[in-house]
mmCIF file of C-alpha atoms and ligand atoms in Angstrom:
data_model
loop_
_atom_site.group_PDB
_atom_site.id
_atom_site.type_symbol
_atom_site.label_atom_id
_atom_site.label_comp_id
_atom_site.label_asym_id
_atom_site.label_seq_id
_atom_site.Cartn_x
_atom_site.Cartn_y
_atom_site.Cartn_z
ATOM 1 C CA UNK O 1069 12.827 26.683 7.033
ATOM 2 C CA UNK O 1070 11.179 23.643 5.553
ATOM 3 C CA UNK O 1071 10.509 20.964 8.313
ATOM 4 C CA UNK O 1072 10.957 17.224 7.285
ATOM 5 C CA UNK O 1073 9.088 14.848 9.203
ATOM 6 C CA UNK O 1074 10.537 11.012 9.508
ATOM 7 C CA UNK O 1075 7.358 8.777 10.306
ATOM 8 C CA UNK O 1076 8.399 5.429 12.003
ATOM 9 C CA UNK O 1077 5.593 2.858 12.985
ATOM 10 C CA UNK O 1078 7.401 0.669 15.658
ATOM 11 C CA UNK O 1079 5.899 -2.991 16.597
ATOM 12 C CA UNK O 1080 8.420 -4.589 19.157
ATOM 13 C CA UNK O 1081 11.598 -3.306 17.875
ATOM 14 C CA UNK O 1082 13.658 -2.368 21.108
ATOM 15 C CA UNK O 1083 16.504 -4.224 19.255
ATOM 16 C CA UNK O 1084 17.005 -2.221 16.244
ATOM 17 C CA UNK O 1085 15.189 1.458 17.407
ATOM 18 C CA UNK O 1086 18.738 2.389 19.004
ATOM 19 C CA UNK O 1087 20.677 1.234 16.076
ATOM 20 C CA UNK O 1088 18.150 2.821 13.905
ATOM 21 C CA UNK O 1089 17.834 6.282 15.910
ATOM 22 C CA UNK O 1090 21.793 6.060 15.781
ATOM 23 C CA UNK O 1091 21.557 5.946 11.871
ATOM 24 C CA UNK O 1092 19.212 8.142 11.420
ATOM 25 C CA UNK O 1093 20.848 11.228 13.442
ATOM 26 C CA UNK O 1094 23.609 10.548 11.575
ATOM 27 C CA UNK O 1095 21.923 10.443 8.149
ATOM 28 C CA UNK O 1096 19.938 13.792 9.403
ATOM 29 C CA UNK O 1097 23.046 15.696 10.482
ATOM 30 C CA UNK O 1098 24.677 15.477 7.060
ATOM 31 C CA UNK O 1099 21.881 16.654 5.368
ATOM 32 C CA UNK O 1100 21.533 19.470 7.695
ATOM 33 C CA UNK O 1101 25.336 20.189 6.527
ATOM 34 C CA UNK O 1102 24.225 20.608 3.162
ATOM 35 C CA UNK O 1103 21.339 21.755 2.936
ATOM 36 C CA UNK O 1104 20.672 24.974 5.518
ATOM 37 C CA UNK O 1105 17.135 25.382 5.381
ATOM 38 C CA UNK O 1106 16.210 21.885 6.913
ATOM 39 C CA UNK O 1107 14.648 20.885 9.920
ATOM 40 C CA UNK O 1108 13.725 17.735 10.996
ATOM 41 C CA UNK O 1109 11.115 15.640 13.188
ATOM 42 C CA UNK O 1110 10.903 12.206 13.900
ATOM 43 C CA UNK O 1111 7.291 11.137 14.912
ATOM 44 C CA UNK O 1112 7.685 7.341 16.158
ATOM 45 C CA UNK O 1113 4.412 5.717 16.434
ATOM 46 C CA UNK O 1114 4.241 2.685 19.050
ATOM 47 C CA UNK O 1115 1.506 -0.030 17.964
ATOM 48 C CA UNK O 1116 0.976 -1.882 20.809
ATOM 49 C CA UNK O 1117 4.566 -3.234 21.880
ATOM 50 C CA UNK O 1118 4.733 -5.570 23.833
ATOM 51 C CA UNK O 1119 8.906 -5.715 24.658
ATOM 52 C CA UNK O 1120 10.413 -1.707 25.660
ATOM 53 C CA UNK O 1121 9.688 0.261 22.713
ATOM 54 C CA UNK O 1122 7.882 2.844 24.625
ATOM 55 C CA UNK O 1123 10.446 3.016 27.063
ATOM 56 C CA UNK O 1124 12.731 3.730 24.539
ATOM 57 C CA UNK O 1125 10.809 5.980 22.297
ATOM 58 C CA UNK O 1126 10.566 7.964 26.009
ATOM 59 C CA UNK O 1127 14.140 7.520 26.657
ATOM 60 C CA UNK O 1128 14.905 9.228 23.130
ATOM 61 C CA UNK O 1129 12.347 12.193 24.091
ATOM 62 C CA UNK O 1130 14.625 13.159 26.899
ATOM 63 C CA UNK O 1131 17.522 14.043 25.187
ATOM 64 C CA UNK O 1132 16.493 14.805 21.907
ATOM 65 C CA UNK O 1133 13.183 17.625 21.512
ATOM 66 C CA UNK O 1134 13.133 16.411 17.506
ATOM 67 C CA UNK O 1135 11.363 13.228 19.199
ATOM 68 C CA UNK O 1136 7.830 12.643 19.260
ATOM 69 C CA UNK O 1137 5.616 9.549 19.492
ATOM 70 C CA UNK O 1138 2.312 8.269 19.629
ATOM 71 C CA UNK O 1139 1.736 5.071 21.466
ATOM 72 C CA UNK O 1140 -1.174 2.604 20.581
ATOM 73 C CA UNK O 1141 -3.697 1.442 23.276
ATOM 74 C CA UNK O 1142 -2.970 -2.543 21.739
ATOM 75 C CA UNK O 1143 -1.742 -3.528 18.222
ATOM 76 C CA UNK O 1144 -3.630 -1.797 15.833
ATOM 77 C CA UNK O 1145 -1.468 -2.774 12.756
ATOM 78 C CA UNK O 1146 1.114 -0.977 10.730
ATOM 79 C CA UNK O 1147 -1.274 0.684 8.156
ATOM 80 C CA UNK O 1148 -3.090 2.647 11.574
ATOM 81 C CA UNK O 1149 0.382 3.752 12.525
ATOM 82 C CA UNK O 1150 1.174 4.942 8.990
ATOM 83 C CA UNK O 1151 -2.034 6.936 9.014
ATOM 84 C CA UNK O 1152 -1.516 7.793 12.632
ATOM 85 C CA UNK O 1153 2.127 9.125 11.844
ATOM 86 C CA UNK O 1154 0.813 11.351 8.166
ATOM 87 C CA UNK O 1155 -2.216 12.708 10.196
ATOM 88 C CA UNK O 1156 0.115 14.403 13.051
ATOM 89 C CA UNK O 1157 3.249 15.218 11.332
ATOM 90 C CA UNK O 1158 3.847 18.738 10.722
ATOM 91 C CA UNK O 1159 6.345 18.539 8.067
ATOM 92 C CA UNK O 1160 6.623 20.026 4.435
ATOM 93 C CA UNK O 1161 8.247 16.847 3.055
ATOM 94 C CA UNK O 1162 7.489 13.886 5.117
ATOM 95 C CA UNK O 1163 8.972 10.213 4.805
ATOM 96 C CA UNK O 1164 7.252 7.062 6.218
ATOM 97 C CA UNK O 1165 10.078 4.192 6.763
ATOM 98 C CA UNK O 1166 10.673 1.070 8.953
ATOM 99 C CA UNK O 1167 12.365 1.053 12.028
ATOM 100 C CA UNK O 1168 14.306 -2.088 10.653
ATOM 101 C CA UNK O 1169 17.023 -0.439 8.962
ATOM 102 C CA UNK O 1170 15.392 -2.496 5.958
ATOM 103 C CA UNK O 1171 14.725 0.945 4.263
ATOM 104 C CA UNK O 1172 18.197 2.378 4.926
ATOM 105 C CA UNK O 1173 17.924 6.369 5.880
ATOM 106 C CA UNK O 1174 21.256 6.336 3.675
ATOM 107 C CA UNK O 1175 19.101 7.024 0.751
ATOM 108 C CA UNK O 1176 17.495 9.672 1.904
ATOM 109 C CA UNK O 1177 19.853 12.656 0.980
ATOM 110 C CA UNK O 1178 19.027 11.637 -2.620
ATOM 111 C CA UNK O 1179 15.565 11.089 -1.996
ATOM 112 C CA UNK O 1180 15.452 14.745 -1.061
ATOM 113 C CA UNK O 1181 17.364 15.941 -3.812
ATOM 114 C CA UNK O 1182 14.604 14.593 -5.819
ATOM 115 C CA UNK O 1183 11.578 15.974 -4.552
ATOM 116 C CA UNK O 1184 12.887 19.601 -2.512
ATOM 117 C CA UNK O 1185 12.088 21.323 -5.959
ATOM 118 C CA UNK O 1186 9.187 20.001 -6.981
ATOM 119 C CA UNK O 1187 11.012 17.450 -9.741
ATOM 120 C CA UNK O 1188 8.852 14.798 -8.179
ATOM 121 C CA UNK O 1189 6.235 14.397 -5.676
ATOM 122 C CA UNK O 1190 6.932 11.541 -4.485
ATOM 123 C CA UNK O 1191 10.867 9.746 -3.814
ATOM 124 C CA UNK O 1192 10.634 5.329 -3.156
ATOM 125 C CA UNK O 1193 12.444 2.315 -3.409
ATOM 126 C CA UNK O 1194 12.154 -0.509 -5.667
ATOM 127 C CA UNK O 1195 13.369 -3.739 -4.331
ATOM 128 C CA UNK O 1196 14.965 -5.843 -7.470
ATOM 129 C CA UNK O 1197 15.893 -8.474 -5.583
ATOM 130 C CA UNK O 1198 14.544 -10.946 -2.965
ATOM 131 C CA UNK O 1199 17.025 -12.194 -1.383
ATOM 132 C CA UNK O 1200 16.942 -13.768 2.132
ATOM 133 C CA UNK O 1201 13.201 -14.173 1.127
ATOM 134 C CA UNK O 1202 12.002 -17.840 0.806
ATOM 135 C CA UNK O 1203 11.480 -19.548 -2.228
ATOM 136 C CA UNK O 1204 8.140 -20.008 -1.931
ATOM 137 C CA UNK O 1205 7.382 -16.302 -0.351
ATOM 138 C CA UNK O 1206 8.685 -14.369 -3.731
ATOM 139 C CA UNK O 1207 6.714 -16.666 -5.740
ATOM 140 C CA UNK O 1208 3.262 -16.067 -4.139
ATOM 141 C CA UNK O 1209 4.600 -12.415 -4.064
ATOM 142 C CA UNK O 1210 4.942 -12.407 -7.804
ATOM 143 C CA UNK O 1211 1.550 -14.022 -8.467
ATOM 144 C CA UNK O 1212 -0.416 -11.660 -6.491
ATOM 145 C CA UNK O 1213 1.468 -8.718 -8.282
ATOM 146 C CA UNK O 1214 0.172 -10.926 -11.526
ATOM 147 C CA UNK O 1215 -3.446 -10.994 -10.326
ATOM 148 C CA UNK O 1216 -3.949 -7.549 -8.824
ATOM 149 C CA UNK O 1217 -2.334 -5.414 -11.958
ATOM 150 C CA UNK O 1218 -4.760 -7.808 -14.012
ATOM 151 C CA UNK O 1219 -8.091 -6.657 -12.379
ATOM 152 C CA UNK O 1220 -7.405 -3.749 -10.311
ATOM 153 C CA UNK O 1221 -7.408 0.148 -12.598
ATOM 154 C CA UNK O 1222 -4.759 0.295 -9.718
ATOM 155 C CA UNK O 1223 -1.323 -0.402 -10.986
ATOM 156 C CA UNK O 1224 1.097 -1.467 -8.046
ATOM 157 C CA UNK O 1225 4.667 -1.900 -8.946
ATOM 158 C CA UNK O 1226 5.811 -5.124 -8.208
ATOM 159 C CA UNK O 1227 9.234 -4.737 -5.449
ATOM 160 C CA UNK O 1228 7.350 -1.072 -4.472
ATOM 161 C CA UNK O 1229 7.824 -0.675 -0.428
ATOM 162 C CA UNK O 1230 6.546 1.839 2.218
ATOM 163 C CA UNK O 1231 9.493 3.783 2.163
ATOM 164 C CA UNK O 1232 8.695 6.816 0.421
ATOM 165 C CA UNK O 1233 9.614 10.431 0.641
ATOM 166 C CA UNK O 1234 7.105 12.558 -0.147
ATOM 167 C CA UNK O 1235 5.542 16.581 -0.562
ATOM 168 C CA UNK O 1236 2.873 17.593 1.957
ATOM 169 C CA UNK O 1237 0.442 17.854 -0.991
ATOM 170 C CA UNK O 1238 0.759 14.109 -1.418
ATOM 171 C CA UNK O 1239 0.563 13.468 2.482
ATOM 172 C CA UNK O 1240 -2.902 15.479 2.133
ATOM 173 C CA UNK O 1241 -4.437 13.836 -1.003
ATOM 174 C CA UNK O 1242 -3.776 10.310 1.315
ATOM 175 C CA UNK O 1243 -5.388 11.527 4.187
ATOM 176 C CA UNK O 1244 -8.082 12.454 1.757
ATOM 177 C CA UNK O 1245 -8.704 8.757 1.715
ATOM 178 C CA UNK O 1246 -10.064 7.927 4.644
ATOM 179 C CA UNK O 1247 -11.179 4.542 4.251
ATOM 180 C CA UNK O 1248 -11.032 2.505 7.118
ATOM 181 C CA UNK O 1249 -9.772 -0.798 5.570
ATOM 182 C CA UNK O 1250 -6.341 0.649 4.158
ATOM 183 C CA UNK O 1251 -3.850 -0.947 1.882
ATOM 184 C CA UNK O 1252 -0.871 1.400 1.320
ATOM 185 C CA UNK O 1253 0.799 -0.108 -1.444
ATOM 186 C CA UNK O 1254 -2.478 0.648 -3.377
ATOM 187 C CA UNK O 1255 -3.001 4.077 -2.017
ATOM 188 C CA UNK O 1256 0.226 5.616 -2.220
ATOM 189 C CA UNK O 1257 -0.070 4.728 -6.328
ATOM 190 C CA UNK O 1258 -3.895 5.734 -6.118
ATOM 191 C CA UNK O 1259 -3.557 9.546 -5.684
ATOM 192 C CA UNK O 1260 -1.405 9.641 -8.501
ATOM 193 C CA UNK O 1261 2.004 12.269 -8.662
ATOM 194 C CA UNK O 1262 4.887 12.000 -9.987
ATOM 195 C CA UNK O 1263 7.274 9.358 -8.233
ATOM 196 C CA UNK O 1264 10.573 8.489 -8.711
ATOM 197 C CA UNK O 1265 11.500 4.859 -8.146
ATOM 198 C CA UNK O 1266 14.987 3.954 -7.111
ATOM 199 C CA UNK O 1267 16.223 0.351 -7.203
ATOM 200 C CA UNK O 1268 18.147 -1.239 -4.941
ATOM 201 C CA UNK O 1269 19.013 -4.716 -3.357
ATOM 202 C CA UNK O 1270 16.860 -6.416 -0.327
ATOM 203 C CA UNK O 1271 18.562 -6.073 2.727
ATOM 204 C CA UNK O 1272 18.440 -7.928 5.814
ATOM 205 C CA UNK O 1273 17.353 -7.170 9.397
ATOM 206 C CA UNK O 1274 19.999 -6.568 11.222
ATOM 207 C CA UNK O 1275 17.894 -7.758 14.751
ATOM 208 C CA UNK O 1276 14.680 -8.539 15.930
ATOM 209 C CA UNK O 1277 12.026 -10.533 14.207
ATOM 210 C CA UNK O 1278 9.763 -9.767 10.699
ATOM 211 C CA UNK O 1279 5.949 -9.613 12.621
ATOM 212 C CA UNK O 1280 4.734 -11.268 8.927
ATOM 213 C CA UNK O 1281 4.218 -14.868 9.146
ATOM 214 C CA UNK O 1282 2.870 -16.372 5.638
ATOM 215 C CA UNK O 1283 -0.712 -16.569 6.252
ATOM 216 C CA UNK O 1284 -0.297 -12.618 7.433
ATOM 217 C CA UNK O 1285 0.827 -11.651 4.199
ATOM 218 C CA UNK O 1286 -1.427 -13.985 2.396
ATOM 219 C CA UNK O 1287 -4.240 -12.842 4.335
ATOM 220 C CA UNK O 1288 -2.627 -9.104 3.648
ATOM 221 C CA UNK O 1289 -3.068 -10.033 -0.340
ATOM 222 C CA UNK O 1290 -6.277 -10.286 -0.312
ATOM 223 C CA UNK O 1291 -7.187 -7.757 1.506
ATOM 224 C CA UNK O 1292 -5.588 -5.656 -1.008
ATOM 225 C CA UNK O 1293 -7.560 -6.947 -3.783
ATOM 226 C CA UNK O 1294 -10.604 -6.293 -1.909
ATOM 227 C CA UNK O 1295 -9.741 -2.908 -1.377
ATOM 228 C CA UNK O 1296 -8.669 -2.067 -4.931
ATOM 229 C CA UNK O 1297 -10.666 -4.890 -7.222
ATOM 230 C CA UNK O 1298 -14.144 -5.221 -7.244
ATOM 231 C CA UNK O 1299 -13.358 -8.269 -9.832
ATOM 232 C CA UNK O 1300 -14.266 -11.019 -7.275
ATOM 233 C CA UNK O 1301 -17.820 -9.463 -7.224
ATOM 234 C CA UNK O 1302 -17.922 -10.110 -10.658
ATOM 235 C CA UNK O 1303 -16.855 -14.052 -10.789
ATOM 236 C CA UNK O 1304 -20.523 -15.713 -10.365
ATOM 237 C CA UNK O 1305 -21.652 -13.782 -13.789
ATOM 238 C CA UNK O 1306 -18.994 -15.584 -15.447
ATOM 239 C CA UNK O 1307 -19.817 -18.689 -13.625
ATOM 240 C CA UNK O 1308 -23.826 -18.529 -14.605
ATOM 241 C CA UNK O 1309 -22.915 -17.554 -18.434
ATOM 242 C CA UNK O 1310 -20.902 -20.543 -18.374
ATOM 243 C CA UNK O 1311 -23.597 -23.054 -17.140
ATOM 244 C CA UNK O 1312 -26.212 -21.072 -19.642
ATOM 245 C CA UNK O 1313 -24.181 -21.976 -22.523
ATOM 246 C CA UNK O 1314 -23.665 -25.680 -20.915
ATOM 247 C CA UNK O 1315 -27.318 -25.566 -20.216
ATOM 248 C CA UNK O 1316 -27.655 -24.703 -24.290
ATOM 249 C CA UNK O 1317 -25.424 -27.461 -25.266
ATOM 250 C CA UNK O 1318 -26.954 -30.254 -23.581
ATOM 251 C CA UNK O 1319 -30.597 -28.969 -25.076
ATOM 252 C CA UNK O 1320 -29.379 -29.198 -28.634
ATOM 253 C CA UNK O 1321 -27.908 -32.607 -27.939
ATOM 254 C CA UNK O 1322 -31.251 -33.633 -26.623
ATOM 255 C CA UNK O 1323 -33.041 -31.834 -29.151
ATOM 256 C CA UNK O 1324 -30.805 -33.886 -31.931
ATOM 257 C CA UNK O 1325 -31.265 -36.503 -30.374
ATOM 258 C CA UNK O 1326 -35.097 -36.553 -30.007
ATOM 259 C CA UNK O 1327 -35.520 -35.832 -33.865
ATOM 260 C CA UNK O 1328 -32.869 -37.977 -35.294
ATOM 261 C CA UNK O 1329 -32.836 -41.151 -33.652
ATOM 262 C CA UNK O 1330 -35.240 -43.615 -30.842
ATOM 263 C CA UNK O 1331 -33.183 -42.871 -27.993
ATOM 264 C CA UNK O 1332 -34.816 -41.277 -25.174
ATOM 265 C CA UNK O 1333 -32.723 -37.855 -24.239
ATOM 266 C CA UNK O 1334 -34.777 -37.480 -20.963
ATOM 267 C CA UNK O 1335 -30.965 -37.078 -19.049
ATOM 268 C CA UNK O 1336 -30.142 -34.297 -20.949
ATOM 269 C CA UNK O 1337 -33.148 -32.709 -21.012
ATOM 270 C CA UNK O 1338 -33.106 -32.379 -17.334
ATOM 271 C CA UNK O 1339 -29.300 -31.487 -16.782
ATOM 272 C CA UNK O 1340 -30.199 -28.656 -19.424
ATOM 273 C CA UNK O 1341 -32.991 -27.334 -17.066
ATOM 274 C CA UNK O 1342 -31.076 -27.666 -13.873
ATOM 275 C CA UNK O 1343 -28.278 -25.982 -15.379
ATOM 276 C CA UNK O 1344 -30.256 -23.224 -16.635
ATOM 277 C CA UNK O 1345 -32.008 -22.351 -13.346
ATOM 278 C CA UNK O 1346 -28.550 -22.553 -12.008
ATOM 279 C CA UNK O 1347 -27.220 -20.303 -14.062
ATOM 280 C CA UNK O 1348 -29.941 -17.503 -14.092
ATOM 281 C CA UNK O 1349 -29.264 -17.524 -9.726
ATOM 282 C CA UNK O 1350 -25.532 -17.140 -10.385
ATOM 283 C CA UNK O 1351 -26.266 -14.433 -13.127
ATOM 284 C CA UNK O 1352 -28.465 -12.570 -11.008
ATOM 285 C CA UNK O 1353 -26.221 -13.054 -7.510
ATOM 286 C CA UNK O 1354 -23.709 -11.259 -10.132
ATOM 287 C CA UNK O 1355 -26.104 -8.570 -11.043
ATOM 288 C CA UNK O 1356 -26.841 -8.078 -7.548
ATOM 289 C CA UNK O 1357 -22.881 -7.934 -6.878
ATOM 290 C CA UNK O 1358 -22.254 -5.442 -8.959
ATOM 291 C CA UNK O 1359 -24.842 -3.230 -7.320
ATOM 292 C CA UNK O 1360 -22.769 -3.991 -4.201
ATOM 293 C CA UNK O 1361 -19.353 -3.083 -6.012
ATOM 294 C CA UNK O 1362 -20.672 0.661 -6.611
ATOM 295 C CA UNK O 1363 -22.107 0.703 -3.153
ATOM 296 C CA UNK O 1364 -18.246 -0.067 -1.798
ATOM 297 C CA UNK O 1365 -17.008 2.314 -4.284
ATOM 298 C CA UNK O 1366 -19.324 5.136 -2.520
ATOM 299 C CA UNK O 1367 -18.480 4.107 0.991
ATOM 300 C CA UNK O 1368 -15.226 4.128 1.017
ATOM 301 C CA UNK O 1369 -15.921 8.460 0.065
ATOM 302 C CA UNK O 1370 -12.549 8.723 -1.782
ATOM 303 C CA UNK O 1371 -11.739 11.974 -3.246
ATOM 304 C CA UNK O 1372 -13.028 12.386 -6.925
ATOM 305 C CA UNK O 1373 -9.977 13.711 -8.336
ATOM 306 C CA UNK O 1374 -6.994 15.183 -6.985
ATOM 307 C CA UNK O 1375 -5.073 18.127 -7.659
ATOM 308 C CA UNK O 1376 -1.444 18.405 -8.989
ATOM 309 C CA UNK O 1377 -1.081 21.879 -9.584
ATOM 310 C CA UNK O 1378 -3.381 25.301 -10.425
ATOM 311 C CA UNK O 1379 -2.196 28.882 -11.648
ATOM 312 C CA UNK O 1380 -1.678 29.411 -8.198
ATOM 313 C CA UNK O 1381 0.381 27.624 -7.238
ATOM 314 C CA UNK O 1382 2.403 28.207 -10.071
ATOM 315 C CA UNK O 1383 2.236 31.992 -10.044
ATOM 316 C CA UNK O 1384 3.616 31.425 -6.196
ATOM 317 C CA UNK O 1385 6.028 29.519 -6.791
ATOM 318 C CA UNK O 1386 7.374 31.687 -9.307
ATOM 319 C CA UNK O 1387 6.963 34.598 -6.953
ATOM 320 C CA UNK O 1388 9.010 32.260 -3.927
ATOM 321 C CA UNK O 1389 11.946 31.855 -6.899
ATOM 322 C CA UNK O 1390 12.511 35.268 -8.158
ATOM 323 C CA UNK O 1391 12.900 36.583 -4.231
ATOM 324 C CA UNK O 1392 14.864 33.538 -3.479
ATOM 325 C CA UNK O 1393 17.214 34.265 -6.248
HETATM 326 N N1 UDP D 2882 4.978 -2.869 12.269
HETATM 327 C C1 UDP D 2882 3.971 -2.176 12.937
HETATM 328 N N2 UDP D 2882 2.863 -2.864 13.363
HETATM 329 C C2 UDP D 2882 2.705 -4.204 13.131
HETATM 330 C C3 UDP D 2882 3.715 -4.872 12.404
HETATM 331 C C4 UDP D 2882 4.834 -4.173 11.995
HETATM 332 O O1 UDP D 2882 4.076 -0.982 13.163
HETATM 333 O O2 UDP D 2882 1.695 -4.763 13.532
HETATM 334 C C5 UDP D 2882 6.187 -2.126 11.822
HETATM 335 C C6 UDP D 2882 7.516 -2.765 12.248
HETATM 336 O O3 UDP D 2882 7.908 -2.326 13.521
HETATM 337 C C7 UDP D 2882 8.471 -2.266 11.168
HETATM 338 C C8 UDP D 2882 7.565 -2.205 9.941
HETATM 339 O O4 UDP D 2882 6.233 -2.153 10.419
HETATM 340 O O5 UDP D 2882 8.982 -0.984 11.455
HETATM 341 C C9 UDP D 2882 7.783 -3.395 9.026
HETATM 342 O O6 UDP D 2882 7.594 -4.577 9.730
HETATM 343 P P1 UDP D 2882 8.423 -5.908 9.450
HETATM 344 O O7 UDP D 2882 9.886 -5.601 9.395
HETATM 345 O O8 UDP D 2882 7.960 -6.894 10.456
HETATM 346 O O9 UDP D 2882 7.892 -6.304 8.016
HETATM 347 P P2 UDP D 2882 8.743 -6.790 6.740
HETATM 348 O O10 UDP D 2882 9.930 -5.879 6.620
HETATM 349 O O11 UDP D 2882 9.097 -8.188 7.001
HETATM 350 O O12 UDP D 2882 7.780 -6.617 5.588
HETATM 351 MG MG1 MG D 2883 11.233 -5.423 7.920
#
């Protein structure tokens, strides 16, 4: 049997969980029609509600033993309840989505037809379109797409959500990150794999509330470019070569000045030498910066590589296929 786990953080969303556990049963019980060897758990995780999500999530444990939760002691965010849900899931194949119906289970019969033989690692969506977003939300979106493929080594796909299907070998190599200030969208595309985007059109909740107000996102933003960019570290070298080669300017002009003519170039002189001291702090706060970059690098302990595959694993596979078939 291969056990698929369906990982739902929950943040006030007694509206939608019965809809979604509705939709999700039903989703679940078609693939089990097709596919024999599937079983399924869904591990909701409860961060902090404050309306009758646990109640619910309880109420759902009764009558159905695929339930499980975890509730949160307060509102710990919905990056802790995605780690929460990947550390205690048992599954093989495990899929983290939103209990919004904004990542409709729909897709994920074909989700699982990607990854069940090892095609892919990894199954997600790809929103290509914003609607129902505001104007001014997609633009800032784009931009900080923009700006974190520019300095990050980590390339995030721009439209790339949280719903994602994927093996229990990727599940590990993210738990293998265990750095406490997590940004998903960077991690999932971190440890690597094979993933197989799927595009499809932004849909709207069908009840209850979006918890993101702008300045949560924005604030979001950058702390995604401070967990995947050690660029900003790096600005007040650029800034103190700048106002050395200012500094350098100005002390020719005087310089020409002084020879070639009567003026006095006493102004200059001393903009040149405040400028330069200027400039050798900033150079040397960048120095000192990027002494603090690789310190955060080592902190954060992230694995040095990651596996995709050994001998092993291949000669077992091979075994599993030739007594399968
Ligand atoms: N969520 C959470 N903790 C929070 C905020 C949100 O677990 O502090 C969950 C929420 O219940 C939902 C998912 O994260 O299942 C996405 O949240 P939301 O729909 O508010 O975000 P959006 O779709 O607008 O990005
Ligand atoms: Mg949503």
């Amino acid at each position: 049997m291969r056990l698929i786990s369906v990982v739902v953080p929950c943040y006030n969303e007694e509206e939608v969980l019965p809809m979604f556990y509705e939709e999700i049963v039903k989703v679940t019980d078609g693939m089990k029609k097709e596919h024999s060897d599937v079983d399924f758990e869904f591990l909701f995780i409860n961060d902090g509600s404050k309306d009758r999500t646990l109640q619910i999530f309880r109420e759902l444990a009764d009558k159905d033993k695929r339930v499980r939760y975890i509730s949160f002691s307060r509102n710990f965010g919905k990056e802790s309840g995605m780690y929460a849900g990947l550390k205690n899931c048992r599954g093989d194949f495990v899929v983290v989505m939103d209990a919004d119906l904004q990542h409709p289970p729909a897709f994920l019969p074909q989700m699982y037809n990607y990854v069940k033989d090892g095609e892919y690692d990894c199954a997600t969506t790809r929103r290509v379109s914003r609607t129902g977003e505001s104007k001014v939300r997609s633009w800032f979106a784009r931009k900080f797409y923009k700006i974190m493929n520019k300095i990050s080594d980590t390339e995030i796909v721009d439209g790339a959500q949280d719903f994602r299907f994927m093996t229990r070998q990727m599940v590990d190599a993210i738990l293998d990150m265990s750095e406490y200030n997590r940004f998903s969208k960077g991690i999932f595309s971190w440890v690597g794999f094979k993933v197989k985007y799927m595009p499809y059109e932004n849909v709207e909740r069908p009840a209850g509330t979006s918890s993101w107000s702008f300045w949560g996102l924005f604030r979001y933003s950058l702390e995604g470019i401070m967990a995947f960019s050690t660029f900003p570290l790096a600005i007040s070298i650029f800034c103190g070569i700048l106002c050395l080669a200012v500094a350098l300017i100005f002390f020719i002009i005087a310089l020409i000045v002084t020879i070639f003519t009567y003026y006095s170039a006493s102004l200059f002189y001393i903009l040149s030498a405040i400028l330069a001291v200027g400039g050798v702090q900033l150079g040397c706060i960048g120095i000192m910066g990027q002494y603090i970059a690789k310190t955060y690098l080592e902190v954060k302990k992230r694995p040095i590589y990651i596996t995709g595959e050994t001998d092993e694993d291949y000669r077992r596979k091979k075994a599993a296929d030739k007594s399968g078939g």
